[in-house]
Structures are given as C-alpha cells and as structure tokens.
mmCIF file of C-alpha atoms and ligand atoms in Angstrom:
data_model
loop_
_atom_site.group_PDB
_atom_site.id
_atom_site.type_symbol
_atom_site.label_atom_id
_atom_site.label_comp_id
_atom_site.label_asym_id
_atom_site.label_seq_id
_atom_site.Cartn_x
_atom_site.Cartn_y
_atom_site.Cartn_z
ATOM 1 C CA UNK C 177 -12.531 263.967 26.329
ATOM 2 C CA UNK C 178 -12.182 264.638 30.085
ATOM 3 C CA UNK C 179 -14.003 268.061 29.877
ATOM 4 C CA UNK C 180 -17.420 266.180 29.442
ATOM 5 C CA UNK C 181 -17.051 264.789 32.934
ATOM 6 C CA UNK C 182 -18.722 266.809 35.696
ATOM 7 C CA UNK C 183 -17.460 266.926 39.374
ATOM 8 C CA UNK C 184 -19.145 264.034 41.202
ATOM 9 C CA UNK C 185 -21.258 265.083 44.402
ATOM 10 C CA UNK C 186 -19.127 265.239 47.557
ATOM 11 C CA UNK C 187 -19.115 262.136 49.905
ATOM 12 C CA UNK C 188 -20.784 263.469 53.207
ATOM 13 C CA UNK C 189 -18.508 261.039 55.321
ATOM 14 C CA UNK C 190 -15.158 262.646 54.814
ATOM 15 C CA UNK C 191 -16.843 266.126 55.315
ATOM 16 C CA UNK C 192 -18.065 265.096 58.702
ATOM 17 C CA UNK C 193 -14.582 263.536 59.576
ATOM 18 C CA UNK C 194 -13.066 266.986 58.628
ATOM 19 C CA UNK C 195 -15.652 268.871 60.768
ATOM 20 C CA UNK C 196 -14.978 266.376 63.641
ATOM 21 C CA UNK C 197 -11.183 266.955 63.371
ATOM 22 C CA UNK C 198 -11.704 270.648 63.532
ATOM 23 C CA UNK C 199 -14.044 270.761 66.468
ATOM 24 C CA UNK C 200 -12.285 271.726 69.542
ATOM 25 C CA UNK C 201 -14.436 270.203 72.171
ATOM 26 C CA UNK C 202 -13.093 267.422 74.217
ATOM 27 C CA UNK C 203 -16.394 265.757 74.677
ATOM 28 C CA UNK C 204 -16.737 265.200 70.861
ATOM 29 C CA UNK C 205 -17.897 261.767 69.622
ATOM 30 C CA UNK C 206 -16.816 260.690 66.043
ATOM 31 C CA UNK C 207 -20.106 259.308 64.234
ATOM 32 C CA UNK C 208 -18.375 259.549 60.883
ATOM 33 C CA UNK C 209 -16.893 256.681 59.340
ATOM 34 C CA UNK C 210 -17.891 253.480 60.970
ATOM 35 C CA UNK C 211 -14.787 251.900 62.174
ATOM 36 C CA UNK C 212 -14.156 250.179 65.428
ATOM 37 C CA UNK C 213 -12.008 251.967 68.006
ATOM 38 C CA UNK C 214 -10.796 251.405 71.590
ATOM 39 C CA UNK C 215 -11.165 253.480 74.445
ATOM 40 C CA UNK C 216 -8.257 255.535 73.385
ATOM 41 C CA UNK C 217 -9.632 256.228 69.910
ATOM 42 C CA UNK C 218 -7.306 253.994 68.234
ATOM 43 C CA UNK C 219 -8.402 251.391 65.472
ATOM 44 C CA UNK C 220 -5.923 248.636 66.411
ATOM 45 C CA UNK C 221 -4.538 245.768 64.345
ATOM 46 C CA UNK C 222 -6.081 242.598 65.628
ATOM 47 C CA UNK C 223 -3.431 240.229 67.129
ATOM 48 C CA UNK C 224 -4.549 237.380 64.925
ATOM 49 C CA UNK C 225 -4.169 239.665 61.890
ATOM 50 C CA UNK C 226 -0.487 240.534 63.096
ATOM 51 C CA UNK C 227 0.231 236.846 63.429
ATOM 52 C CA UNK C 228 -1.133 235.849 59.956
ATOM 53 C CA UNK C 229 0.932 238.827 58.383
ATOM 54 C CA UNK C 230 3.979 237.474 60.201
ATOM 55 C CA UNK C 231 3.308 233.968 58.887
ATOM 56 C CA UNK C 232 2.704 235.274 55.391
ATOM 57 C CA UNK C 233 6.106 237.254 55.460
ATOM 58 C CA UNK C 234 7.994 234.274 56.748
ATOM 59 C CA UNK C 235 6.381 231.613 54.495
ATOM 60 C CA UNK C 236 5.367 233.085 51.236
ATOM 61 C CA UNK C 237 7.252 231.657 48.589
ATOM 62 C CA UNK C 238 6.037 233.548 45.488
ATOM 63 C CA UNK C 239 4.135 236.676 44.358
ATOM 64 C CA UNK C 240 2.958 235.157 41.079
ATOM 65 C CA UNK C 241 -0.453 235.642 39.923
ATOM 66 C CA UNK C 242 -3.406 234.079 41.672
ATOM 67 C CA UNK C 243 -6.391 233.005 39.397
ATOM 68 C CA UNK C 244 -8.819 235.731 38.537
ATOM 69 C CA UNK C 245 -11.313 234.564 41.309
ATOM 70 C CA UNK C 246 -8.500 235.080 44.010
ATOM 71 C CA UNK C 247 -7.125 233.135 46.552
ATOM 72 C CA UNK C 248 -9.001 229.689 46.918
ATOM 73 C CA UNK C 249 -8.134 229.120 50.653
ATOM 74 C CA UNK C 250 -9.560 232.596 51.400
ATOM 75 C CA UNK C 251 -12.832 232.048 49.411
ATOM 76 C CA UNK C 252 -13.366 228.680 51.191
ATOM 77 C CA UNK C 253 -12.949 230.328 54.568
ATOM 78 C CA UNK C 254 -15.461 233.191 53.640
ATOM 79 C CA UNK C 255 -18.049 230.569 52.488
ATOM 80 C CA UNK C 256 -17.440 228.552 55.935
ATOM 81 C CA UNK C 257 -17.917 231.690 57.836
ATOM 82 C CA UNK C 258 -20.779 233.278 55.952
ATOM 83 C CA UNK C 259 -22.780 230.336 54.488
ATOM 84 C CA UNK C 260 -21.567 227.177 56.399
ATOM 85 C CA UNK C 261 -23.711 224.356 55.187
ATOM 86 C CA UNK C 262 -26.885 226.326 54.029
ATOM 87 C CA UNK C 263 -26.413 225.592 50.424
ATOM 88 C CA UNK C 264 -24.508 222.788 48.544
ATOM 89 C CA UNK C 265 -21.250 224.170 47.459
ATOM 90 C CA UNK C 266 -21.510 223.095 43.802
ATOM 91 C CA UNK C 267 -24.142 225.619 43.361
ATOM 92 C CA UNK C 268 -21.847 228.337 44.729
ATOM 93 C CA UNK C 269 -19.414 230.585 42.833
ATOM 94 C CA UNK C 270 -17.177 233.166 44.689
ATOM 95 C CA UNK C 271 -14.786 235.761 43.483
ATOM 96 C CA UNK C 272 -12.472 237.975 45.596
ATOM 97 C CA UNK C 273 -13.451 241.690 45.156
ATOM 98 C CA UNK C 274 -11.995 244.961 46.843
ATOM 99 C CA UNK C 275 -14.107 245.151 50.027
ATOM 100 C CA UNK C 276 -17.764 244.980 50.388
ATOM 101 C CA UNK C 277 -18.071 248.018 48.052
ATOM 102 C CA UNK C 278 -16.185 246.278 45.256
ATOM 103 C CA UNK C 279 -18.201 243.254 45.758
ATOM 104 C CA UNK C 280 -21.507 245.267 45.525
ATOM 105 C CA UNK C 281 -20.263 246.877 42.458
ATOM 106 C CA UNK C 282 -19.431 243.537 40.828
ATOM 107 C CA UNK C 283 -22.667 241.948 41.610
ATOM 108 C CA UNK C 284 -24.665 244.854 40.497
ATOM 109 C CA UNK C 285 -22.921 244.648 37.126
ATOM 110 C CA UNK C 286 -23.601 241.015 36.939
ATOM 111 C CA UNK C 287 -27.331 241.628 37.625
ATOM 112 C CA UNK C 288 -27.337 244.128 34.676
ATOM 113 C CA UNK C 289 -25.756 241.712 32.511
ATOM 114 C CA UNK C 290 -28.282 238.714 33.549
ATOM 115 C CA UNK C 291 -31.298 241.063 33.710
ATOM 116 C CA UNK C 292 -30.546 244.342 31.846
ATOM 117 C CA UNK C 293 -32.453 247.352 33.789
ATOM 118 C CA UNK C 294 -33.576 245.036 36.509
ATOM 119 C CA UNK C 295 -35.021 246.917 39.504
ATOM 120 C CA UNK C 296 -33.118 246.746 42.818
ATOM 121 C CA UNK C 297 -35.070 247.389 45.931
ATOM 122 C CA UNK C 298 -33.326 249.174 48.602
ATOM 123 C CA UNK C 299 -34.479 249.605 52.268
ATOM 124 C CA UNK C 300 -35.641 253.041 53.124
ATOM 125 C CA UNK C 301 -33.156 254.218 54.412
ATOM 126 C CA UNK C 302 -29.946 252.462 53.434
ATOM 127 C CA UNK C 303 -26.158 252.813 53.262
ATOM 128 C CA UNK C 304 -25.841 255.869 50.846
ATOM 129 C CA UNK C 305 -23.489 254.230 48.444
ATOM 130 C CA UNK C 306 -26.072 251.382 47.425
ATOM 131 C CA UNK C 307 -28.065 253.729 45.311
ATOM 132 C CA UNK C 308 -25.299 255.293 43.175
ATOM 133 C CA UNK C 309 -23.745 251.829 42.858
ATOM 134 C CA UNK C 310 -26.859 250.447 41.495
ATOM 135 C CA UNK C 311 -27.801 253.466 39.229
ATOM 136 C CA UNK C 312 -24.309 253.515 37.919
ATOM 137 C CA UNK C 313 -24.546 249.841 36.896
ATOM 138 C CA UNK C 314 -27.554 250.616 34.905
ATOM 139 C CA UNK C 315 -30.255 249.237 37.305
ATOM 140 C CA UNK C 316 -33.496 250.983 38.393
ATOM 141 C CA UNK C 317 -33.718 251.731 42.156
ATOM 142 C CA UNK C 318 -36.969 251.455 44.282
ATOM 143 C CA UNK C 319 -37.299 251.729 48.073
ATOM 144 C CA UNK C 320 -39.085 249.296 50.351
ATOM 145 C CA UNK C 321 -40.388 250.435 53.796
ATOM 146 C CA UNK C 322 -38.051 249.693 56.700
ATOM 147 C CA UNK C 323 -37.208 252.155 59.511
ATOM 148 C CA UNK C 324 -39.808 253.275 61.673
ATOM 149 C CA UNK C 325 -38.428 256.625 63.362
ATOM 150 C CA UNK C 326 -41.290 256.273 66.037
ATOM 151 C CA UNK C 327 -40.682 252.947 67.391
ATOM 152 C CA UNK C 328 -36.926 252.765 66.150
ATOM 153 C CA UNK C 329 -37.660 249.532 64.803
ATOM 154 C CA UNK C 330 -38.622 247.863 61.599
ATOM 155 C CA UNK C 331 -42.055 248.558 59.836
ATOM 156 C CA UNK C 332 -42.218 244.911 59.289
ATOM 157 C CA UNK C 333 -45.816 244.627 57.975
ATOM 158 C CA UNK C 334 -45.302 247.279 55.413
ATOM 159 C CA UNK C 335 -41.862 245.859 54.462
ATOM 160 C CA UNK C 336 -43.295 242.334 53.952
ATOM 161 C CA UNK C 337 -46.327 243.741 52.151
ATOM 162 C CA UNK C 338 -44.067 245.370 49.613
ATOM 163 C CA UNK C 339 -41.958 242.279 49.188
ATOM 164 C CA UNK C 340 -44.989 240.093 48.562
ATOM 165 C CA UNK C 341 -45.983 242.190 45.687
ATOM 166 C CA UNK C 342 -42.502 241.701 43.703
ATOM 167 C CA UNK C 343 -41.614 239.317 41.037
ATOM 168 C CA UNK C 344 -38.868 237.672 39.076
ATOM 169 C CA UNK C 345 -37.462 240.912 37.535
ATOM 170 C CA UNK C 346 -36.945 242.347 41.085
ATOM 171 C CA UNK C 347 -33.850 242.342 43.317
ATOM 172 C CA UNK C 348 -34.118 242.803 46.972
ATOM 173 C CA UNK C 349 -31.053 244.197 48.652
ATOM 174 C CA UNK C 350 -31.233 243.116 52.307
ATOM 175 C CA UNK C 351 -28.591 244.037 55.045
ATOM 176 C CA UNK C 352 -27.558 240.793 56.455
ATOM 177 C CA UNK C 353 -27.272 242.028 60.051
ATOM 178 C CA UNK C 354 -26.463 245.316 61.775
ATOM 179 C CA UNK C 355 -28.556 247.362 59.362
ATOM 180 C CA UNK C 356 -26.650 250.546 58.547
ATOM 181 C CA UNK C 357 -27.365 253.429 59.175
ATOM 182 C CA UNK C 358 -30.645 252.546 61.381
ATOM 183 C CA UNK C 359 -29.351 249.630 63.659
ATOM 184 C CA UNK C 360 -32.857 248.334 63.543
ATOM 185 C CA UNK C 361 -32.642 244.492 62.528
ATOM 186 C CA UNK C 362 -35.015 241.698 61.550
ATOM 187 C CA UNK C 363 -35.667 238.895 64.255
ATOM 188 C CA UNK C 364 -35.189 235.420 63.173
ATOM 189 C CA UNK C 365 -39.016 234.990 62.863
ATOM 190 C CA UNK C 366 -39.129 237.922 60.447
ATOM 191 C CA UNK C 367 -36.094 236.620 58.352
ATOM 192 C CA UNK C 368 -38.196 233.277 58.224
ATOM 193 C CA UNK C 369 -41.063 235.338 56.736
ATOM 194 C CA UNK C 370 -38.835 237.396 54.375
ATOM 195 C CA UNK C 371 -37.270 234.058 53.033
ATOM 196 C CA UNK C 372 -40.661 232.581 52.605
ATOM 197 C CA UNK C 373 -41.905 235.725 50.841
ATOM 198 C CA UNK C 374 -38.730 235.590 48.383
ATOM 199 C CA UNK C 375 -39.259 231.914 47.716
ATOM 200 C CA UNK C 376 -42.875 232.581 46.719
ATOM 201 C CA UNK C 377 -42.429 235.569 44.614
ATOM 202 C CA UNK C 378 -39.124 234.628 42.764
ATOM 203 C CA UNK C 379 -37.560 238.104 43.553
ATOM 204 C CA UNK C 380 -33.680 237.655 43.912
ATOM 205 C CA UNK C 381 -32.266 238.104 47.350
ATOM 206 C CA UNK C 382 -29.051 240.168 47.307
ATOM 207 C CA UNK C 383 -27.450 240.233 50.856
ATOM 208 C CA UNK C 384 -24.942 243.246 51.768
ATOM 209 C CA UNK C 385 -22.973 241.234 54.800
ATOM 210 C CA UNK C 386 -20.703 243.984 55.976
ATOM 211 C CA UNK C 387 -20.845 243.254 59.609
ATOM 212 C CA UNK C 388 -20.951 239.600 60.201
ATOM 213 C CA UNK C 389 -20.025 239.053 63.890
ATOM 214 C CA UNK C 390 -20.587 242.820 64.934
ATOM 215 C CA UNK C 391 -24.116 242.314 66.226
ATOM 216 C CA UNK C 392 -25.027 239.514 68.323
ATOM 217 C CA UNK C 393 -22.431 237.035 67.535
ATOM 218 C CA UNK C 394 -21.079 235.155 64.411
ATOM 219 C CA UNK C 395 -23.906 232.385 64.451
ATOM 220 C CA UNK C 396 -26.651 234.789 65.156
ATOM 221 C CA UNK C 397 -25.824 237.492 62.618
ATOM 222 C CA UNK C 398 -25.567 234.756 59.858
ATOM 223 C CA UNK C 399 -28.960 233.634 60.651
ATOM 224 C CA UNK C 400 -31.024 235.668 58.078
ATOM 225 C CA UNK C 401 -28.352 235.223 55.210
ATOM 226 C CA UNK C 402 -28.362 231.329 55.721
ATOM 227 C CA UNK C 403 -32.043 231.268 56.084
ATOM 228 C CA UNK C 404 -32.716 233.146 52.925
ATOM 229 C CA UNK C 405 -30.182 231.235 50.750
ATOM 230 C CA UNK C 406 -31.522 227.931 52.108
ATOM 231 C CA UNK C 407 -34.950 228.926 50.996
ATOM 232 C CA UNK C 408 -34.525 230.091 47.408
ATOM 233 C CA UNK C 409 -32.968 228.847 44.109
ATOM 234 C CA UNK C 410 -30.624 231.940 43.351
ATOM 235 C CA UNK C 411 -29.136 234.540 45.473
ATOM 236 C CA UNK C 412 -26.239 236.965 45.753
ATOM 237 C CA UNK C 413 -23.936 237.965 48.747
ATOM 238 C CA UNK C 414 -21.606 240.842 48.980
ATOM 239 C CA UNK C 415 -19.179 239.953 51.743
ATOM 240 C CA UNK C 416 -16.958 242.492 53.638
ATOM 241 C CA UNK C 417 -14.075 241.595 55.704
ATOM 242 C CA UNK C 418 -13.255 245.248 56.662
ATOM 243 C CA UNK C 419 -15.085 245.526 59.832
ATOM 244 C CA UNK C 420 -14.889 241.814 61.305
ATOM 245 C CA UNK C 421 -11.306 241.328 60.346
ATOM 246 C CA UNK C 422 -10.483 244.877 61.264
ATOM 247 C CA UNK C 423 -9.013 245.123 57.763
ATOM 248 C CA UNK C 424 -10.386 248.290 56.407
ATOM 249 C CA UNK C 425 -7.454 249.434 54.238
ATOM 250 C CA UNK C 426 -6.766 246.142 52.874
ATOM 251 C CA UNK C 427 -10.027 246.109 50.938
ATOM 252 C CA UNK C 428 -11.068 242.501 51.740
ATOM 253 C CA UNK C 429 -14.342 241.277 50.206
ATOM 254 C CA UNK C 430 -16.059 238.586 48.144
ATOM 255 C CA UNK C 431 -18.731 238.577 45.502
ATOM 256 C CA UNK C 432 -20.666 235.360 46.007
ATOM 257 C CA UNK C 433 -23.419 233.733 43.596
ATOM 258 C CA UNK C 434 -25.735 231.130 44.587
ATOM 259 C CA UNK C 435 -27.179 229.413 41.344
ATOM 260 C CA UNK C 436 -30.192 227.037 41.135
ATOM 261 C CA UNK C 437 -27.894 224.104 40.188
ATOM 262 C CA UNK C 438 -24.297 223.113 39.684
ATOM 263 C CA UNK C 439 -24.410 224.464 36.023
ATOM 264 C CA UNK C 440 -22.209 222.935 33.324
ATOM 265 C CA UNK C 441 -18.974 221.319 34.524
ATOM 266 C CA UNK C 442 -15.714 223.129 33.854
ATOM 267 C CA UNK C 443 -14.841 220.906 30.861
ATOM 268 C CA UNK C 444 -18.304 221.859 29.163
ATOM 269 C CA UNK C 445 -17.616 225.532 30.013
ATOM 270 C CA UNK C 446 -14.104 225.509 28.306
ATOM 271 C CA UNK C 447 -14.201 223.255 25.378
ATOM 272 C CA UNK C 448 -10.885 223.384 23.977
ATOM 273 C CA UNK C 449 -11.256 223.737 20.184
ATOM 274 C CA UNK C 450 -7.877 224.388 18.415
ATOM 275 C CA UNK C 451 -8.056 228.190 18.538
ATOM 276 C CA UNK C 452 -9.455 228.521 22.085
ATOM 277 C CA UNK C 453 -7.299 230.651 24.345
ATOM 278 C CA UNK C 454 -6.765 227.865 26.828
ATOM 279 C CA UNK C 455 -5.309 225.597 23.807
ATOM 280 C CA UNK C 456 -3.095 228.542 22.749
ATOM 281 C CA UNK C 457 -1.958 228.939 26.144
ATOM 282 C CA UNK C 458 -1.126 225.221 26.587
ATOM 283 C CA UNK C 459 0.615 225.093 23.237
ATOM 284 C CA UNK C 460 2.764 228.251 24.367
ATOM 285 C CA UNK C 461 3.656 226.642 27.457
ATOM 286 C CA UNK C 462 4.722 223.284 25.994
ATOM 287 C CA UNK C 463 6.701 225.239 23.349
ATOM 288 C CA UNK C 464 8.505 227.325 26.214
ATOM 289 C CA UNK C 465 9.278 223.823 28.012
ATOM 290 C CA UNK C 466 10.883 222.442 24.912
ATOM 291 C CA UNK C 467 12.768 225.772 24.128
ATOM 292 C CA UNK C 468 14.269 226.584 27.620
ATOM 293 C CA UNK C 469 16.505 229.334 26.378
ATOM 294 C CA UNK C 470 13.627 231.309 24.845
ATOM 295 C CA UNK C 471 13.564 234.725 26.705
HETATM 296 C C1 PLP A 795 -23.911 248.311 54.739
HETATM 297 C C2 PLP A 795 -22.546 248.428 54.243
HETATM 298 N N1 PLP A 795 -22.254 247.738 53.335
HETATM 299 C C3 PLP A 795 -21.016 247.756 52.679
HETATM 300 C C4 PLP A 795 -20.087 248.567 53.266
HETATM 301 C C5 PLP A 795 -18.751 248.494 52.560
HETATM 302 O O1 PLP A 795 -17.661 247.833 52.964
HETATM 303 P P1 PLP A 795 -16.244 247.932 52.781
HETATM 304 O O2 PLP A 795 -15.584 248.914 53.555
HETATM 305 O O3 PLP A 795 -15.597 246.502 52.810
HETATM 306 O O4 PLP A 795 -16.133 248.361 51.203
HETATM 307 C C6 PLP A 795 -20.161 249.300 54.446
HETATM 308 C C7 PLP A 795 -19.223 250.095 54.944
HETATM 309 O O5 PLP A 795 -19.484 250.967 55.481
HETATM 310 C C8 PLP A 795 -21.638 249.211 54.860
HETATM 311 O O6 PLP A 795 -21.872 249.930 55.968
#
C-alpha cells in the first residue's frame, strides 16, 4: 500500500538550520527556527519550568489516564491567560493538543466537519504550515492582503476591504500577535475594526496565538484575541505554549472553541440508554467492585 505515497516536499527550516550549522563564519546569525536564545546562543529552561517539573516529580501520585480533553487545571490556566473574562466560560470548550501545530490541525479538522470544504483565508504571507494544514484538512485556501513590503507595515485598508466581502462560509485565520513571518502587527484600533467587520459579515475568526507575551506584553498581546472573541458569536483559537513557556519539545498547546451559547448540558449530551457506552462502563466498573479478585 505504501508505494502509493509520494515524498513530502522538504521543510525549508531544517534545511536552513543545516546550512547555518555548516557555515564557518563567526558572525553568522541563526534566522532559522524561531526559538528564544540567550546571548550564548542557548535556549534555556526557564526557572519557573524547572520548579514546576521538580514539584511534579515530588508530588505526582499517578500516571493514570487524564480525560480526553487533557488536564483541567492546565486548560483553565490557558483560558485565564489567553481569554481572561472576554467571554462567558460556559460558551468555551478546550482540549489539550500537541503544540500550536496540533491545535491548528484539530481545529481545521473540526471546521471541515462543521462546514465541509469551507474556505480559510490566510494572511499574505503567513506561517508556511498554515496552508498545508488547511488543505490536508479538506479546506479551500484563499489569501487576504496583509504585508506591505514598502512600508513594512500592514496593508490595512486592503485587508479590511477583503474581510468586509466575506460571509458565513468563510474562516479568517488571524495571527493573535507577533505576526510570523513579517512582524507587522495590527494596532488596537485596527483590531477593533477587524472585530467589527467579522461581527457584521458572520465570517468565523480563527486566531493562531503562538507568541502571547513575546511582543508588547501579556495583556497587550492578548488585546486582539479578546476583542474579537468579545465581539462575535463563534470563534476558534489555537494556543501554543512552545514559545512563551519555553517548552518547545513538550508540544504544549490547546484547541479552543467559542460557541454562540452554552450548548446542551452534559446530561443532554450523554443520555444513558441501556446500551450506551457510558452505561456499559458503569456496569463493568460496578461488576469489578463486586468481584474484587477478577483479574
Ligand atoms: C504563527 C505560528 N503558529 C503556530 C506555530 C506552532 O507552534 P508549535 O511549535 O507550538 O507547534 C508557530 C511556530 O513557529 C508559529 O510561528
């Protein structure tokens, strides 16, 4: 079966890292992979992370499964950090995912399930992985004007004119802060206008929040995300903890969905007819309790 597969196109970033390593010049600067480095070129482990790891090592009591959505304490902390009180939490669902990339993948799959073949609008240019993740999820991809190479700023009038023409079958992927690769960001006033446009057209905002706290500060960098979410009925956020927690290799991320209302209660979502898996599970559990020597 595997002979049907063709080789995936090479990733340019590892190729650039290889060229950097091979370059003998002492004045070289690594502009490949976007990780924080100190003046010695080391990507350090944050002292807060060290302390947290020690605490886990000393206090962890079990390695049993967490629920499918991951650690609830982590999820609540991510929501506090990214969304604060911009939306009623009853409208929010969050699931742990492998990094920002995994969160983008989960959410693109979800978009295609909710609105098969929807169009995702990406900034021109954008992080090179947005396009393949969207296309491999079955979505159509379009570009909205963004970077003005002459002014090195955002072509805001053109961007807004494009967003104003979109509708309910469109998804707009926005970089929450620290636009990658251009570094050109929206001002708070421009975010207000983008939020108003999305609220008017009904296009779905999808915010990639990979650098929260790396631009102007935690609060300042969250402005656009919180403003958009407070203005629209539905939104998605792909959160990455790789950069701001310095946890690149742990693949820390979360897929966040904001719905127009709280949705059905859990009881409504999981009615327990006789054959329902939850009922089977409960039956099995009570059987094991009554038969303690069962292997
Ligand atoms: C814009 C953007 N989104 C998402 C990511 C993915 O982050 P992660 O490393 O957590 O998968 C990156 C990483 O470089 C990024 O630049």
